[in-house]
């Protein structure tokens, strides 16, 4: 039986240095910076606060996945062949940094459209960051990586572009290698009236902006459409505001996400005054704790067929 790798391995709103960043100032809040990439508005800000939130989110996902960095049954390196990993939409690079430390002999690449987010402190020698836009194609030859990983890209990839984006991930994956996707489901579980009210406004905003608020439920569908084999999927859950430290971190994470999405949500719902939005958000967060709500992360992976398949 073949061996399988099973790795186990916050000024607050200062703008990131990116030429297309544009300020947005909801009434009653300090300015935050929302980028436009090739004519497509990105609904979350790029600033120090968002960078810290991504660090927080990485810690949450590492915990709920039991310390595992990926779920794909990737075969280990063989003599004379170096493993290669790619993270598309790597943000500050927490995942690739962990991978580089766990596999010091591997080649590890983090790719993101926003180079200002790359965390440059103490970069492992086998880790490289590359600036690129998945929607414009990846700057790598065919068959370059053993594992191509992508997570939390619901806000970055318009619904119409998901099939092409997944095909591009497959293109740069070696035969026998894996593509793995991971996305949080937009709907929180056990929510009450306050949560449903703000959630419906958020879903409307995502859909109006061309995003797929239900992409977490379609990851395996996209992998299948890209002709991958041995597709598998699963779910992990995180408590929000209860269940210990991770629940506390999730409550902070949810507040920061909705605060970051406030301009998008407000515009798509006729213009919500800041004080009204803040009151709705507080009510929803209180409800998360009272009702022991939780959020699901979905993952799916598939194997690129071998040349002889």
Coordinates of C-alpha atoms in Angstrom, one line a residue:
X1 CA 0.0 0.0 0.0
X2 CA 1.4 3.4 -1.0
X3 CA 2.4 5.7 1.9
X4 CA 0.5 8.9 2.3
X5 CA 1.5 12.3 3.7
X6 CA -0.6 13.4 6.6
X7 CA 1.0 16.7 7.8
X8 CA 0.3 18.1 11.2
X9 CA 1.8 20.3 11.5
X10 CA -4.0 42.2 15.3
X11 CA -2.3 52.9 12.8
X12 CA -5.1 49.7 13.0
X13 CA -6.5 50.7 9.5
X14 CA -3.2 51.7 7.9
X15 CA -3.6 51.2 4.1
X16 CA -1.6 48.5 2.4
X17 CA 0.8 49.8 -0.3
X18 CA -1.1 48.9 -3.5
X19 CA -1.6 51.4 -6.3
X20 CA -5.3 50.6 -7.0
X21 CA -6.5 50.8 -3.4
X22 CA -9.3 53.2 -3.0
X23 CA -10.6 54.7 0.3
X24 CA -14.1 54.0 1.6
X25 CA -15.5 55.7 4.7
X26 CA -18.8 54.5 6.0
X27 CA -20.3 57.3 8.2
X28 CA -19.0 57.1 11.7
X29 CA -16.0 54.9 10.9
X30 CA -12.3 55.6 10.1
X31 CA -11.4 55.2 6.4
X32 CA -10.5 51.7 5.2
X33 CA -9.0 50.8 1.8
X34 CA -10.8 48.6 -0.8
X35 CA -8.9 47.6 -3.9
X36 CA -10.0 47.3 -7.5
X37 CA -8.2 44.6 -9.5
X38 CA -8.6 44.8 -13.3
X39 CA -11.9 46.6 -12.9
X40 CA -13.3 44.2 -10.3
X41 CA -14.1 45.6 -6.9
X42 CA -12.7 43.5 -4.0
X43 CA -15.3 43.6 -1.1
X44 CA -12.9 43.3 1.8
X45 CA -10.3 45.9 2.8
X46 CA -6.6 45.7 2.5
X47 CA -5.1 47.2 5.6
X48 CA -3.3 46.1 8.8
X49 CA -6.6 45.2 10.5
X50 CA -7.6 42.8 7.7
X51 CA -4.1 41.3 7.7
X52 CA -4.4 40.5 11.4
X53 CA -7.9 39.0 10.8
X54 CA -6.4 36.6 8.2
X55 CA -3.8 35.6 10.8
X56 CA -6.6 34.9 13.2
X57 CA -8.6 32.9 10.6
X58 CA -5.5 30.8 9.9
X59 CA -5.2 29.9 13.5
X60 CA -8.9 29.0 13.6
X61 CA -8.8 26.7 10.5
X62 CA -5.6 25.0 11.8
X63 CA -7.4 24.2 15.0
X64 CA -10.7 22.9 13.5
X65 CA -8.7 20.7 11.1
X66 CA -6.8 19.2 13.9
X67 CA -3.5 20.8 12.9
X68 CA -3.6 19.3 9.4
X69 CA -2.4 21.6 6.7
X70 CA -4.2 19.7 3.9
X71 CA -6.5 16.8 3.5
X72 CA -5.3 15.4 0.1
X73 CA -3.7 11.9 0.3
X74 CA -0.5 13.3 -1.3
X75 CA 2.3 10.7 -1.9
X76 CA 5.7 11.6 -0.4
X77 CA 8.6 12.7 -2.4
X78 CA 10.6 10.0 -4.2
X79 CA 14.4 9.8 -4.8
X80 CA 15.4 12.5 -7.2
X81 CA 12.1 14.4 -7.2
X82 CA 11.3 17.4 -5.0
X83 CA 7.8 18.0 -3.8
X84 CA 6.3 21.3 -4.8
X85 CA 3.4 23.2 -3.2
X86 CA 1.4 26.2 -4.4
X87 CA -1.1 28.3 -2.4
X88 CA -3.2 30.5 -4.6
X89 CA -4.6 33.6 -2.8
X90 CA -2.1 33.1 0.0
X91 CA -2.6 36.5 1.7
X92 CA 0.1 37.0 4.4
X93 CA 1.4 33.5 3.7
X94 CA 0.6 31.6 6.9
X95 CA -0.2 28.4 5.2
X96 CA 2.8 28.4 2.9
X97 CA 5.1 29.3 5.8
X98 CA 3.7 26.3 7.8
X99 CA 4.1 24.0 4.8
X100 CA 7.7 25.3 4.2
X101 CA 8.6 24.5 7.7
X102 CA 7.0 21.1 7.7
X103 CA 8.6 20.2 4.4
X104 CA 12.0 21.9 4.4
X105 CA 13.1 19.9 1.3
X106 CA 10.1 20.9 -0.8
X107 CA 9.6 23.9 -3.1
X108 CA 6.8 26.1 -1.7
X109 CA 5.2 29.1 -3.5
X110 CA 2.6 31.5 -2.2
X111 CA 0.7 33.5 -4.9
X112 CA -1.5 36.5 -4.3
X113 CA -2.7 39.6 -6.2
X114 CA -1.8 41.8 -3.3
X115 CA 2.0 41.8 -2.6
X116 CA 1.7 44.2 0.3
X117 CA 0.2 41.3 2.4
X118 CA 3.2 39.1 2.0
X119 CA 4.7 38.6 5.5
X120 CA 8.4 39.0 4.9
X121 CA 9.7 38.3 8.4
X122 CA 11.7 35.1 8.8
X123 CA 10.8 33.6 5.4
X124 CA 12.0 29.9 5.2
X125 CA 14.6 29.5 2.5
X126 CA 12.4 27.1 0.4
X127 CA 9.5 29.6 0.3
X128 CA 8.9 32.1 -2.5
X129 CA 6.1 34.7 -2.9
X130 CA 4.8 35.6 -6.4
X131 CA 2.4 38.4 -7.3
X132 CA -0.3 37.3 -9.8
X133 CA -4.0 37.2 -10.5
X134 CA -5.7 33.8 -10.8
X135 CA -8.3 35.4 -13.1
X136 CA -5.5 36.4 -15.5
X137 CA -3.7 33.1 -15.3
X138 CA -0.9 31.7 -13.2
X139 CA 2.7 32.4 -14.2
X140 CA 3.8 28.8 -13.9
X141 CA 4.4 26.1 -16.5
X142 CA 2.0 23.1 -16.8
X143 CA 2.5 20.3 -14.4
X144 CA 4.6 22.3 -11.9
X145 CA 3.2 21.4 -8.4
X146 CA 2.2 18.2 -6.5
X147 CA -0.4 20.1 -4.4
X148 CA -2.2 23.2 -5.4
X149 CA -4.2 24.6 -2.5
X150 CA -6.7 27.4 -2.5
X151 CA -9.0 28.6 0.4
X152 CA -11.2 31.5 1.4
X153 CA -11.6 32.9 -2.1
X154 CA -15.3 33.4 -2.2
X155 CA -14.9 37.2 -2.1
X156 CA -12.1 37.2 -4.7
X157 CA -13.4 35.1 -7.5
X158 CA -16.7 36.1 -9.3
X159 CA -19.2 33.3 -9.7
X160 CA -18.8 33.2 -13.5
X161 CA -15.0 32.8 -13.2
X162 CA -14.9 29.8 -10.9
X163 CA -14.8 27.1 -13.6
X164 CA -11.9 28.8 -15.4
X165 CA -10.0 29.4 -12.1
X166 CA -10.2 25.8 -11.2
X167 CA -9.1 24.7 -14.6
X168 CA -6.0 27.0 -14.1
X169 CA -5.3 25.3 -10.8
X170 CA -5.5 21.9 -12.5
X171 CA -3.2 23.1 -15.4
X172 CA -0.3 23.8 -13.1
X173 CA -0.7 20.5 -11.1
X174 CA 1.4 17.5 -12.0
X175 CA -0.3 14.3 -13.1
X176 CA -1.0 12.3 -9.9
X177 CA -1.0 15.5 -7.9
X178 CA -3.9 17.1 -6.1
X179 CA -6.0 20.3 -6.2
X180 CA -7.6 21.1 -2.8
X181 CA -10.2 23.8 -2.2
X182 CA -11.5 25.1 1.1
X183 CA -14.3 27.6 1.7
X184 CA -16.5 28.6 4.7
X185 CA -20.2 28.3 4.2
X186 CA -21.8 31.7 4.3
X187 CA -24.7 30.5 6.5
X188 CA -24.1 30.2 10.2
X189 CA -25.8 27.3 11.9
X190 CA -28.5 27.8 14.6
X191 CA -28.9 31.5 13.8
X192 CA -32.0 33.3 15.0
X193 CA -33.8 36.4 13.7
X194 CA -31.0 38.8 14.1
X195 CA -28.5 36.6 12.3
X196 CA -31.0 35.9 9.5
X197 CA -31.6 39.6 9.0
X198 CA -28.0 40.6 8.6
X199 CA -27.1 37.3 6.8
X200 CA -29.8 38.0 4.1
X201 CA -28.4 41.4 3.5
X202 CA -24.9 40.0 3.2
X203 CA -25.9 37.4 0.7
X204 CA -27.8 40.0 -1.3
X205 CA -24.6 42.1 -1.4
X206 CA -22.4 39.2 -2.5
X207 CA -24.8 38.1 -5.2
X208 CA -25.2 41.7 -6.5
X209 CA -21.4 41.9 -6.7
X210 CA -21.3 38.8 -8.7
X211 CA -19.9 36.4 -6.0
X212 CA -21.2 33.0 -5.3
X213 CA -22.3 33.0 -1.6
X214 CA -22.9 29.2 -1.8
X215 CA -19.5 28.3 -3.4
X216 CA -18.6 26.1 -0.4
X217 CA -21.4 23.7 -1.5
X218 CA -20.1 23.4 -5.0
X219 CA -16.3 22.8 -4.6
X220 CA -16.6 19.1 -5.6
X221 CA -18.8 20.1 -8.6
X222 CA -16.0 22.3 -9.9
X223 CA -13.4 19.7 -9.4
X224 CA -15.5 17.1 -11.2
X225 CA -16.1 19.5 -14.1
X226 CA -12.3 19.9 -14.4
X227 CA -12.0 16.1 -14.9
X228 CA -10.3 15.4 -11.6
X229 CA -10.4 11.9 -10.2
X230 CA -10.8 10.4 -6.7
X231 CA -12.7 13.5 -5.5
X232 CA -13.4 13.6 -1.8
X233 CA -15.0 16.2 0.4
X234 CA -15.6 17.0 4.0
X235 CA -16.7 19.6 6.6
X236 CA -15.3 21.0 9.9
X237 CA -17.2 23.2 12.3
X238 CA -16.1 26.1 14.5
X239 CA -18.2 27.5 17.4
X240 CA -18.9 31.2 17.5
X241 CA -18.6 32.8 20.9
X242 CA -18.7 29.6 22.9
X243 CA -16.7 26.4 23.4
X244 CA -13.5 28.0 24.6
X245 CA -10.7 30.0 23.0
X246 CA -11.5 29.1 19.4
X247 CA -15.1 30.2 19.9
X248 CA -13.9 33.5 21.2
X249 CA -11.6 33.9 18.2
X250 CA -14.4 33.1 15.9
X251 CA -16.6 35.7 17.4
X252 CA -13.9 38.3 16.8
X253 CA -13.4 37.0 13.3
X254 CA -17.1 37.3 12.5
X255 CA -17.2 40.9 13.8
X256 CA -14.2 41.8 11.7
X257 CA -15.6 40.2 8.5
X258 CA -18.9 42.0 8.8
X259 CA -17.2 45.3 9.6
X260 CA -15.0 44.9 6.6
X261 CA -18.0 44.1 4.4
X262 CA -20.1 47.0 5.7
X263 CA -19.7 49.3 2.6
X264 CA -20.7 46.4 0.3
X265 CA -23.6 45.4 2.4
X266 CA -24.8 49.0 2.9
X267 CA -24.7 49.8 -0.9
X268 CA -26.5 46.6 -1.9
X269 CA -29.3 47.3 0.6
X270 CA -30.2 50.8 -0.2
X271 CA -27.7 52.5 2.1
X272 CA -27.7 51.4 5.7
X273 CA -26.7 54.1 8.2
X274 CA -23.6 53.1 10.2
X275 CA -25.3 53.2 13.6
X276 CA -28.1 50.9 12.3
X277 CA -25.6 48.5 10.8
X278 CA -23.6 48.4 14.1
X279 CA -26.7 47.7 16.1
X280 CA -27.7 44.8 13.7
X281 CA -24.1 43.4 14.0
X282 CA -24.1 43.6 17.8
X283 CA -27.5 41.8 17.9
X284 CA -26.3 39.1 15.6
X285 CA -23.1 38.5 17.6
X286 CA -25.0 38.4 20.9
X287 CA -27.3 35.8 19.3
X288 CA -24.3 33.7 18.2
X289 CA -23.4 33.3 21.9
X290 CA -26.9 32.8 23.2
X291 CA -27.8 30.1 20.6
X292 CA -24.4 28.4 20.5
X293 CA -24.1 29.1 16.8
X294 CA -21.3 27.6 14.6
X295 CA -19.9 28.0 11.2
X296 CA -18.9 25.2 8.7
X297 CA -15.8 25.0 6.5
X298 CA -16.1 22.8 3.5
X299 CA -13.2 21.2 1.7
X300 CA -12.8 19.1 -1.5
X301 CA -9.9 17.7 -3.2
X302 CA -9.3 15.8 -6.4
X303 CA -6.4 14.0 -8.2
X304 CA -5.1 15.1 -11.6
X305 CA -5.2 12.0 -13.8
X306 CA -1.9 10.3 -14.6
X307 CA -0.7 10.6 -18.2
X308 CA -1.7 7.0 -18.9
X309 CA -5.2 7.3 -17.4

